[in-house]
Amino acid sequence: MGLERVNCRAKGASSGFKVAILGAAGGIGQPLAMLMKMNPLVSLLHLYDVVNAPGVTADISHMDTSAVVIPSFFFSFLFYFYFWGSIFFS
């Protein structure tokens, strides 16, 4: 069983893989996001982190490739709710 392309067609991007990177603002996540953005098989790139995901997204989205980069704040919301919710609601 091998990998195959999917037709996701996000905002005019070419068909390919959807990739999510957790910890995209870290020392490993930033170069990994850059490599995934340069990969022609990737069409949609979601970047997740607790902080600074929009900054990394702005840097990566300036690269001239067809992949669409999307920052995601939902991960940080879940993290803070889990962390602070367990303190205040327990």
mmCIF file of N, CA, C and O in Angstrom:
data_model
loop_
_atom_site.group_PDB
_atom_site.id
_atom_site.type_symbol
_atom_site.label_atom_id
_atom_site.label_comp_id
_atom_site.label_asym_id
_atom_site.label_seq_id
_atom_site.Cartn_x
_atom_site.Cartn_y
_atom_site.Cartn_z
ATOM 1 N N MET A 1 0.850 -1.174 0.000
ATOM 2 C CA MET A 1 0.000 0.000 0.000
ATOM 3 C C MET A 1 0.895 1.235 0.000
ATOM 4 O O MET A 1 1.700 1.418 0.886
ATOM 5 N N GLY A 2 0.771 2.056 -1.025
ATOM 6 C CA GLY A 2 1.610 3.238 -1.146
ATOM 7 C C GLY A 2 0.832 4.522 -0.939
ATOM 8 O O GLY A 2 -0.383 4.521 -0.755
ATOM 9 N N LEU A 3 1.548 5.612 -0.944
ATOM 10 C CA LEU A 3 0.929 6.924 -0.819
ATOM 11 C C LEU A 3 0.387 7.358 -2.163
ATOM 12 O O LEU A 3 0.959 7.070 -3.204
ATOM 13 N N GLU A 4 -0.708 8.069 -2.142
ATOM 14 C CA GLU A 4 -1.266 8.587 -3.378
ATOM 15 C C GLU A 4 -1.773 10.004 -3.162
ATOM 16 O O GLU A 4 -2.050 10.419 -2.043
ATOM 17 N N ARG A 5 -1.861 10.761 -4.227
ATOM 18 C CA ARG A 5 -2.320 12.150 -4.150
ATOM 19 C C ARG A 5 -3.821 12.202 -3.933
ATOM 20 O O ARG A 5 -4.557 11.353 -4.394
ATOM 21 N N VAL A 6 -4.249 13.255 -3.254
ATOM 22 C CA VAL A 6 -5.678 13.493 -3.071
ATOM 23 C C VAL A 6 -6.035 14.808 -3.738
ATOM 24 O O VAL A 6 -5.210 15.681 -3.873
ATOM 25 N N ASN A 7 -7.271 14.920 -4.129
ATOM 26 C CA ASN A 7 -7.721 16.138 -4.783
ATOM 27 C C ASN A 7 -8.380 17.031 -3.738
ATOM 28 O O ASN A 7 -9.555 16.896 -3.428
ATOM 29 N N CYS A 8 -7.606 17.938 -3.140
ATOM 30 C CA CYS A 8 -8.194 18.804 -2.107
ATOM 31 C C CYS A 8 -8.490 20.201 -2.633
ATOM 32 O O CYS A 8 -9.334 20.882 -2.092
ATOM 33 N N ARG A 9 -7.818 20.655 -3.652
ATOM 34 C CA ARG A 9 -8.091 21.925 -4.332
ATOM 35 C C ARG A 9 -8.464 23.054 -3.372
ATOM 36 O O ARG A 9 -9.576 23.540 -3.358
ATOM 37 N N ALA A 10 -7.560 23.475 -2.543
ATOM 38 C CA ALA A 10 -7.820 24.540 -1.583
ATOM 39 C C ALA A 10 -7.386 25.885 -2.155
ATOM 40 O O ALA A 10 -6.220 26.087 -2.443
ATOM 41 N N LYS A 11 -8.312 26.783 -2.345
ATOM 42 C CA LYS A 11 -8.041 28.150 -2.795
ATOM 43 C C LYS A 11 -7.173 28.189 -4.049
ATOM 44 O O LYS A 11 -6.212 28.935 -4.137
ATOM 45 N N GLY A 12 -7.459 27.342 -4.994
ATOM 46 C CA GLY A 12 -6.724 27.362 -6.252
ATOM 47 C C GLY A 12 -5.416 26.619 -6.230
ATOM 48 O O GLY A 12 -4.678 26.634 -7.193
ATOM 49 N N ALA A 13 -5.083 25.976 -5.129
ATOM 50 C CA ALA A 13 -3.829 25.237 -5.070
ATOM 51 C C ALA A 13 -3.942 23.957 -5.885
ATOM 52 O O ALA A 13 -5.020 23.472 -6.174
ATOM 53 N N SER A 14 -2.808 23.431 -6.259
ATOM 54 C CA SER A 14 -2.808 22.189 -7.023
ATOM 55 C C SER A 14 -3.194 21.025 -6.129
ATOM 56 O O SER A 14 -3.085 21.096 -4.909
ATOM 57 N N SER A 15 -3.652 19.962 -6.741
ATOM 58 C CA SER A 15 -4.047 18.800 -5.943
ATOM 59 C C SER A 15 -2.810 18.174 -5.321
ATOM 60 O O SER A 15 -1.743 18.143 -5.909
ATOM 61 N N GLY A 16 -2.943 17.685 -4.114
ATOM 62 C CA GLY A 16 -1.810 17.098 -3.423
ATOM 63 C C GLY A 16 -2.157 16.786 -1.991
ATOM 64 O O GLY A 16 -3.322 16.663 -1.624
ATOM 65 N N PHE A 17 -1.130 16.667 -1.184
ATOM 66 C CA PHE A 17 -1.302 16.287 0.215
ATOM 67 C C PHE A 17 -1.652 17.482 1.089
ATOM 68 O O PHE A 17 -1.177 18.594 0.866
ATOM 69 N N LYS A 18 -2.470 17.225 2.104
ATOM 70 C CA LYS A 18 -2.719 18.198 3.161
ATOM 71 C C LYS A 18 -1.775 17.847 4.302
ATOM 72 O O LYS A 18 -1.735 16.709 4.753
ATOM 73 N N VAL A 19 -1.014 18.828 4.789
ATOM 74 C CA VAL A 19 -0.010 18.584 5.813
ATOM 75 C C VAL A 19 -0.278 19.490 7.002
ATOM 76 O O VAL A 19 -0.554 20.677 6.833
ATOM 77 N N ALA A 20 -0.201 18.939 8.203
ATOM 78 C CA ALA A 20 -0.319 19.717 9.438
ATOM 79 C C ALA A 20 0.981 19.580 10.212
ATOM 80 O O ALA A 20 1.495 18.476 10.387
ATOM 81 N N ILE A 21 1.511 20.710 10.689
ATOM 82 C CA ILE A 21 2.737 20.703 11.476
ATOM 83 C C ILE A 21 2.407 21.251 12.856
ATOM 84 O O ILE A 21 1.971 22.393 12.987
ATOM 85 N N LEU A 22 2.597 20.423 13.871
ATOM 86 C CA LEU A 22 2.399 20.839 15.256
ATOM 87 C C LEU A 22 3.734 21.340 15.800
ATOM 88 O O LEU A 22 4.758 20.694 15.625
ATOM 89 N N GLY A 23 3.714 22.483 16.474
ATOM 90 C CA GLY A 23 4.957 23.078 16.962
ATOM 91 C C GLY A 23 5.694 23.812 15.862
ATOM 92 O O GLY A 23 6.919 23.771 15.778
ATOM 93 N N ALA A 24 4.954 24.515 15.010
ATOM 94 C CA ALA A 24 5.536 25.147 13.822
ATOM 95 C C ALA A 24 6.433 26.335 14.148
ATOM 96 O O ALA A 24 7.231 26.736 13.308
ATOM 97 N N ALA A 25 6.338 26.921 15.333
ATOM 98 C CA ALA A 25 7.169 28.075 15.669
ATOM 99 C C ALA A 25 8.480 27.670 16.324
ATOM 100 O O ALA A 25 9.304 28.520 16.614
ATOM 101 N N GLY A 26 8.680 26.391 16.535
ATOM 102 C CA GLY A 26 9.890 25.913 17.193
ATOM 103 C C GLY A 26 11.073 25.809 16.253
ATOM 104 O O GLY A 26 10.986 26.076 15.053
ATOM 105 N N GLY A 27 12.191 25.387 16.817
ATOM 106 C CA GLY A 27 13.425 25.268 16.055
ATOM 107 C C GLY A 27 13.386 24.184 14.998
ATOM 108 O O GLY A 27 14.098 24.255 13.999
ATOM 109 N N ILE A 28 12.597 23.162 15.196
ATOM 110 C CA ILE A 28 12.452 22.098 14.204
ATOM 111 C C ILE A 28 11.257 22.380 13.300
ATOM 112 O O ILE A 28 11.288 22.088 12.103
ATOM 113 N N GLY A 29 10.204 22.973 13.838
ATOM 114 C CA GLY A 29 8.984 23.210 13.080
ATOM 115 C C GLY A 29 9.143 24.212 11.948
ATOM 116 O O GLY A 29 8.548 24.054 10.882
ATOM 117 N N GLN A 30 9.942 25.264 12.152
ATOM 118 C CA GLN A 30 10.118 26.274 11.103
ATOM 119 C C GLN A 30 10.816 25.723 9.865
ATOM 120 O O GLN A 30 10.308 25.891 8.752
ATOM 121 N N PRO A 31 11.969 25.045 9.999
ATOM 122 C CA PRO A 31 12.578 24.473 8.793
ATOM 123 C C PRO A 31 11.718 23.381 8.161
ATOM 124 O O PRO A 31 11.673 23.249 6.933
ATOM 125 N N LEU A 32 11.000 22.625 9.004
ATOM 126 C CA LEU A 32 10.111 21.594 8.468
ATOM 127 C C LEU A 32 8.982 22.224 7.662
ATOM 128 O O LEU A 32 8.625 21.732 6.589
ATOM 129 N N ALA A 33 8.426 23.333 8.161
ATOM 130 C CA ALA A 33 7.375 24.043 7.428
ATOM 131 C C ALA A 33 7.906 24.571 6.098
ATOM 132 O O ALA A 33 7.217 24.512 5.079
ATOM 133 N N MET A 34 9.138 25.056 6.101
ATOM 134 C CA MET A 34 9.734 25.548 4.863
ATOM 135 C C MET A 34 9.923 24.414 3.854
ATOM 136 O O MET A 34 9.621 24.564 2.667
ATOM 137 N N LEU A 35 10.400 23.276 4.318
ATOM 138 C CA LEU A 35 10.588 22.134 3.425
ATOM 139 C C LEU A 35 9.256 21.626 2.873
ATOM 140 O O LEU A 35 9.156 21.260 1.701
ATOM 141 N N MET A 36 8.229 21.599 3.713
ATOM 142 C CA MET A 36 6.918 21.154 3.248
ATOM 143 C C MET A 36 6.321 22.145 2.250
ATOM 144 O O MET A 36 5.647 21.772 1.309
ATOM 145 N N LYS A 37 6.572 23.431 2.457
ATOM 146 C CA LYS A 37 6.080 24.448 1.518
ATOM 147 C C LYS A 37 6.758 24.310 0.157
ATOM 148 O O LYS A 37 6.158 24.526 -0.881
ATOM 149 N N MET A 38 8.029 23.904 0.142
ATOM 150 C CA MET A 38 8.772 23.747 -1.103
ATOM 151 C C MET A 38 8.423 22.443 -1.829
ATOM 152 O O MET A 38 8.695 22.317 -3.022
ATOM 153 N N ASN A 39 7.815 21.490 -1.144
ATOM 154 C CA ASN A 39 7.496 20.203 -1.741
ATOM 155 C C ASN A 39 6.337 20.357 -2.730
ATOM 156 O O ASN A 39 5.264 20.818 -2.359
ATOM 157 N N PRO A 40 6.501 19.958 -3.978
ATOM 158 C CA PRO A 40 5.423 20.129 -4.965
ATOM 159 C C PRO A 40 4.225 19.202 -4.738
ATOM 160 O O PRO A 40 3.166 19.426 -5.317
ATOM 161 N N LEU A 41 4.369 18.186 -3.899
ATOM 162 C CA LEU A 41 3.256 17.280 -3.616
ATOM 163 C C LEU A 41 2.305 17.833 -2.556
ATOM 164 O O LEU A 41 1.226 17.304 -2.354
ATOM 165 N N VAL A 42 2.704 18.901 -1.853
ATOM 166 C CA VAL A 42 1.892 19.481 -0.780
ATOM 167 C C VAL A 42 1.065 20.627 -1.347
ATOM 168 O O VAL A 42 1.596 21.524 -2.000
ATOM 169 N N SER A 43 -0.246 20.597 -1.088
ATOM 170 C CA SER A 43 -1.099 21.672 -1.574
ATOM 171 C C SER A 43 -1.674 22.525 -0.449
ATOM 172 O O SER A 43 -2.043 23.664 -0.665
ATOM 173 N N LEU A 44 -1.751 21.990 0.757
ATOM 174 C CA LEU A 44 -2.335 22.723 1.880
ATOM 175 C C LEU A 44 -1.493 22.461 3.116
ATOM 176 O O LEU A 44 -1.239 21.311 3.477
ATOM 177 N N LEU A 45 -1.047 23.529 3.765
ATOM 178 C CA LEU A 45 -0.146 23.421 4.898
ATOM 179 C C LEU A 45 -0.757 24.141 6.087
ATOM 180 O O LEU A 45 -0.915 25.359 6.066
ATOM 181 N N HIS A 46 -1.131 23.384 7.117
ATOM 182 C CA HIS A 46 -1.667 23.952 8.356
ATOM 183 C C HIS A 46 -0.544 24.024 9.373
ATOM 184 O O HIS A 46 0.141 23.031 9.612
ATOM 185 N N LEU A 47 -0.357 25.194 9.988
ATOM 186 C CA LEU A 47 0.685 25.373 10.991
ATOM 187 C C LEU A 47 0.048 25.586 12.353
ATOM 188 O O LEU A 47 -0.746 26.504 12.534
ATOM 189 N N TYR A 48 0.389 24.733 13.297
ATOM 190 C CA TYR A 48 -0.149 24.798 14.652
ATOM 191 C C TYR A 48 0.976 25.059 15.633
ATOM 192 O O TYR A 48 2.055 24.471 15.530
ATOM 193 N N ASP A 49 0.716 25.930 16.591
ATOM 194 C CA ASP A 49 1.626 26.126 17.717
ATOM 195 C C ASP A 49 0.900 26.887 18.808
ATOM 196 O O ASP A 49 -0.148 27.482 18.563
ATOM 197 N N VAL A 50 1.486 26.871 19.996
ATOM 198 C CA VAL A 50 0.879 27.573 21.121
ATOM 199 C C VAL A 50 1.028 29.080 20.924
ATOM 200 O O VAL A 50 0.116 29.841 21.205
ATOM 201 N N VAL A 51 2.180 29.521 20.420
ATOM 202 C CA VAL A 51 2.411 30.949 20.149
ATOM 203 C C VAL A 51 3.090 31.104 18.791
ATOM 204 O O VAL A 51 3.700 30.177 18.273
ATOM 205 N N ASN A 52 2.990 32.280 18.223
ATOM 206 C CA ASN A 52 3.721 32.717 17.028
ATOM 207 C C ASN A 52 3.415 31.946 15.746
ATOM 208 O O ASN A 52 4.189 32.016 14.801
ATOM 209 N N ALA A 53 2.319 31.228 15.662
ATOM 210 C CA ALA A 53 1.967 30.556 14.406
ATOM 211 C C ALA A 53 1.682 31.573 13.291
ATOM 212 O O ALA A 53 2.071 31.334 12.148
ATOM 213 N N PRO A 54 1.030 32.723 13.566
ATOM 214 C CA PRO A 54 0.811 33.698 12.484
ATOM 215 C C PRO A 54 2.117 34.278 11.930
ATOM 216 O O PRO A 54 2.219 34.542 10.735
ATOM 217 N N GLY A 55 3.116 34.467 12.775
ATOM 218 C CA GLY A 55 4.400 34.989 12.304
ATOM 219 C C GLY A 55 5.113 34.017 11.385
ATOM 220 O O GLY A 55 5.654 34.393 10.346
ATOM 221 N N VAL A 56 5.118 32.764 11.764
ATOM 222 C CA VAL A 56 5.743 31.735 10.927
ATOM 223 C C VAL A 56 4.971 31.602 9.621
ATOM 224 O O VAL A 56 5.557 31.457 8.548
ATOM 225 N N THR A 57 3.647 31.682 9.707
ATOM 226 C CA THR A 57 2.817 31.589 8.506
ATOM 227 C C THR A 57 3.133 32.729 7.545
ATOM 228 O O THR A 57 3.222 32.520 6.332
ATOM 229 N N ALA A 58 3.310 33.929 8.065
ATOM 230 C CA ALA A 58 3.638 35.076 7.212
ATOM 231 C C ALA A 58 4.981 34.870 6.521
ATOM 232 O O ALA A 58 5.130 35.164 5.336
ATOM 233 N N ASP A 59 5.962 34.350 7.249
ATOM 234 C CA ASP A 59 7.281 34.106 6.654
ATOM 235 C C ASP A 59 7.209 33.038 5.575
ATOM 236 O O ASP A 59 7.758 33.197 4.485
ATOM 237 N N ILE A 60 6.542 31.940 5.870
ATOM 238 C CA ILE A 60 6.489 30.808 4.944
ATOM 239 C C ILE A 60 5.637 31.131 3.714
ATOM 240 O O ILE A 60 5.932 30.697 2.610
ATOM 241 N N SER A 61 4.580 31.911 3.899
ATOM 242 C CA SER A 61 3.676 32.178 2.772
ATOM 243 C C SER A 61 4.300 33.082 1.715
ATOM 244 O O SER A 61 3.767 33.192 0.611
ATOM 245 N N HIS A 62 5.432 33.735 2.007
ATOM 246 C CA HIS A 62 6.097 34.563 1.008
ATOM 247 C C HIS A 62 6.864 33.732 -0.015
ATOM 248 O O HIS A 62 7.317 34.271 -1.027
ATOM 249 N N MET A 63 7.010 32.450 0.216
ATOM 250 C CA MET A 63 7.699 31.587 -0.744
ATOM 251 C C MET A 63 6.798 31.376 -1.964
ATOM 252 O O MET A 63 5.602 31.167 -1.817
ATOM 253 N N ASP A 64 7.368 31.438 -3.131
ATOM 254 C CA ASP A 64 6.596 31.381 -4.372
ATOM 255 C C ASP A 64 6.344 29.930 -4.786
ATOM 256 O O ASP A 64 7.006 29.389 -5.674
ATOM 257 N N THR A 65 5.394 29.297 -4.119
ATOM 258 C CA THR A 65 4.959 27.946 -4.471
ATOM 259 C C THR A 65 3.435 27.936 -4.490
ATOM 260 O O THR A 65 2.791 28.890 -4.055
ATOM 261 N N SER A 66 2.859 26.844 -4.960
ATOM 262 C CA SER A 66 1.401 26.791 -5.076
ATOM 263 C C SER A 66 0.703 26.338 -3.796
ATOM 264 O O SER A 66 -0.517 26.384 -3.717
ATOM 265 N N ALA A 67 1.448 25.908 -2.786
ATOM 266 C CA ALA A 67 0.838 25.444 -1.543
ATOM 267 C C ALA A 67 0.241 26.615 -0.762
ATOM 268 O O ALA A 67 0.809 27.703 -0.705
ATOM 269 N N VAL A 68 -0.912 26.393 -0.162
ATOM 270 C CA VAL A 68 -1.592 27.400 0.648
ATOM 271 C C VAL A 68 -1.236 27.153 2.107
ATOM 272 O O VAL A 68 -1.326 26.024 2.591
ATOM 273 N N VAL A 69 -0.829 28.208 2.817
ATOM 274 C CA VAL A 69 -0.431 28.092 4.220
ATOM 275 C C VAL A 69 -1.501 28.730 5.091
ATOM 276 O O VAL A 69 -1.931 29.852 4.844
ATOM 277 N N ILE A 70 -1.933 27.995 6.135
ATOM 278 C CA ILE A 70 -2.998 28.463 7.017
ATOM 279 C C ILE A 70 -2.529 28.384 8.462
ATOM 280 O O ILE A 70 -2.146 27.309 8.922
ATOM 281 N N PRO A 71 -2.539 29.534 9.189
ATOM 282 C CA PRO A 71 -2.219 29.452 10.619
ATOM 283 C C PRO A 71 -3.427 28.945 11.378
ATOM 284 O O PRO A 71 -4.567 29.189 11.001
ATOM 285 N N SER A 72 -3.185 28.231 12.434
ATOM 286 C CA SER A 72 -4.296 27.688 13.208
ATOM 287 C C SER A 72 -4.148 28.088 14.662
ATOM 288 O O SER A 72 -3.139 27.800 15.292
ATOM 289 N N PHE A 73 -5.177 28.776 15.170
ATOM 290 C CA PHE A 73 -5.186 29.226 16.551
ATOM 291 C C PHE A 73 -5.913 28.245 17.447
ATOM 292 O O PHE A 73 -5.885 28.373 18.650
ATOM 293 N N PHE A 74 -6.593 27.278 16.869
ATOM 294 C CA PHE A 74 -7.418 26.360 17.644
ATOM 295 C C PHE A 74 -6.581 25.544 18.613
ATOM 296 O O PHE A 74 -6.999 25.285 19.731
ATOM 297 N N PHE A 75 -5.379 25.173 18.209
ATOM 298 C CA PHE A 75 -4.503 24.397 19.081
ATOM 299 C C PHE A 75 -4.156 25.190 20.328
ATOM 300 O O PHE A 75 -4.179 24.665 21.430
ATOM 301 N N SER A 76 -3.850 26.497 20.168
ATOM 302 C CA SER A 76 -3.512 27.306 21.330
ATOM 303 C C SER A 76 -4.725 27.482 22.238
ATOM 304 O O SER A 76 -4.604 27.489 23.453
ATOM 305 N N PHE A 77 -5.923 27.614 21.645
ATOM 306 C CA PHE A 77 -7.124 27.729 22.451
ATOM 307 C C PHE A 77 -7.334 26.473 23.287
ATOM 308 O O PHE A 77 -7.616 26.541 24.472
ATOM 309 N N LEU A 78 -7.183 25.308 22.673
ATOM 310 C CA LEU A 78 -7.349 24.053 23.405
ATOM 311 C C LEU A 78 -6.312 23.910 24.503
ATOM 312 O O LEU A 78 -6.618 23.460 25.605
ATOM 313 N N PHE A 79 -5.077 24.314 24.207
ATOM 314 C CA PHE A 79 -4.023 24.206 25.194
ATOM 315 C C PHE A 79 -4.325 25.067 26.418
ATOM 316 O O PHE A 79 -4.259 24.600 27.541
ATOM 317 N N TYR A 80 -4.689 26.334 26.182
ATOM 318 C CA TYR A 80 -4.963 27.223 27.306
ATOM 319 C C TYR A 80 -6.223 26.803 28.053
ATOM 320 O O TYR A 80 -6.284 26.887 29.274
ATOM 321 N N PHE A 81 -7.232 26.359 27.340
ATOM 322 C CA PHE A 81 -8.441 25.918 28.020
ATOM 323 C C PHE A 81 -8.152 24.692 28.875
ATOM 324 O O PHE A 81 -8.610 24.590 30.008
ATOM 325 N N TYR A 82 -7.369 23.760 28.347
ATOM 326 C CA TYR A 82 -7.036 22.561 29.110
ATOM 327 C C TYR A 82 -6.212 22.924 30.336
ATOM 328 O O TYR A 82 -6.441 22.441 31.434
ATOM 329 N N PHE A 83 -5.229 23.813 30.130
ATOM 330 C CA PHE A 83 -4.330 24.186 31.213
ATOM 331 C C PHE A 83 -5.053 24.988 32.291
ATOM 332 O O PHE A 83 -5.048 24.627 33.453
ATOM 333 N N TRP A 84 -5.699 26.091 31.881
ATOM 334 C CA TRP A 84 -6.335 26.963 32.847
ATOM 335 C C TRP A 84 -7.702 26.439 33.261
ATOM 336 O O TRP A 84 -8.141 26.674 34.390
ATOM 337 N N GLY A 85 -8.386 25.748 32.378
ATOM 338 C CA GLY A 85 -9.682 25.180 32.735
ATOM 339 C C GLY A 85 -9.559 24.131 33.814
ATOM 340 O O GLY A 85 -10.415 24.001 34.695
ATOM 341 N N SER A 86 -8.470 23.370 33.787
ATOM 342 C CA SER A 86 -8.290 22.351 34.819
ATOM 343 C C SER A 86 -8.006 22.977 36.167
ATOM 344 O O SER A 86 -8.292 22.399 37.202
ATOM 345 N N ILE A 87 -7.437 24.189 36.169
ATOM 346 C CA ILE A 87 -7.158 24.869 37.437
ATOM 347 C C ILE A 87 -8.420 25.520 37.987
ATOM 348 O O ILE A 87 -8.750 25.378 39.157
ATOM 349 N N PHE A 88 -9.166 26.234 37.127
ATOM 350 C CA PHE A 88 -10.299 27.013 37.610
ATOM 351 C C PHE A 88 -11.580 26.209 37.752
ATOM 352 O O PHE A 88 -12.436 26.547 38.538
ATOM 353 N N PHE A 89 -11.735 25.143 36.950
ATOM 354 C CA PHE A 89 -12.980 24.408 36.972
ATOM 355 C C PHE A 89 -12.908 23.085 37.701
ATOM 356 O O PHE A 89 -13.781 22.247 37.602
ATOM 357 N N SER A 90 -11.850 22.852 38.454
ATOM 358 C CA SER A 90 -11.754 21.582 39.175
ATOM 359 C C SER A 90 -12.058 21.759 40.649
ATOM 360 O O SER A 90 -12.215 22.788 41.181
#
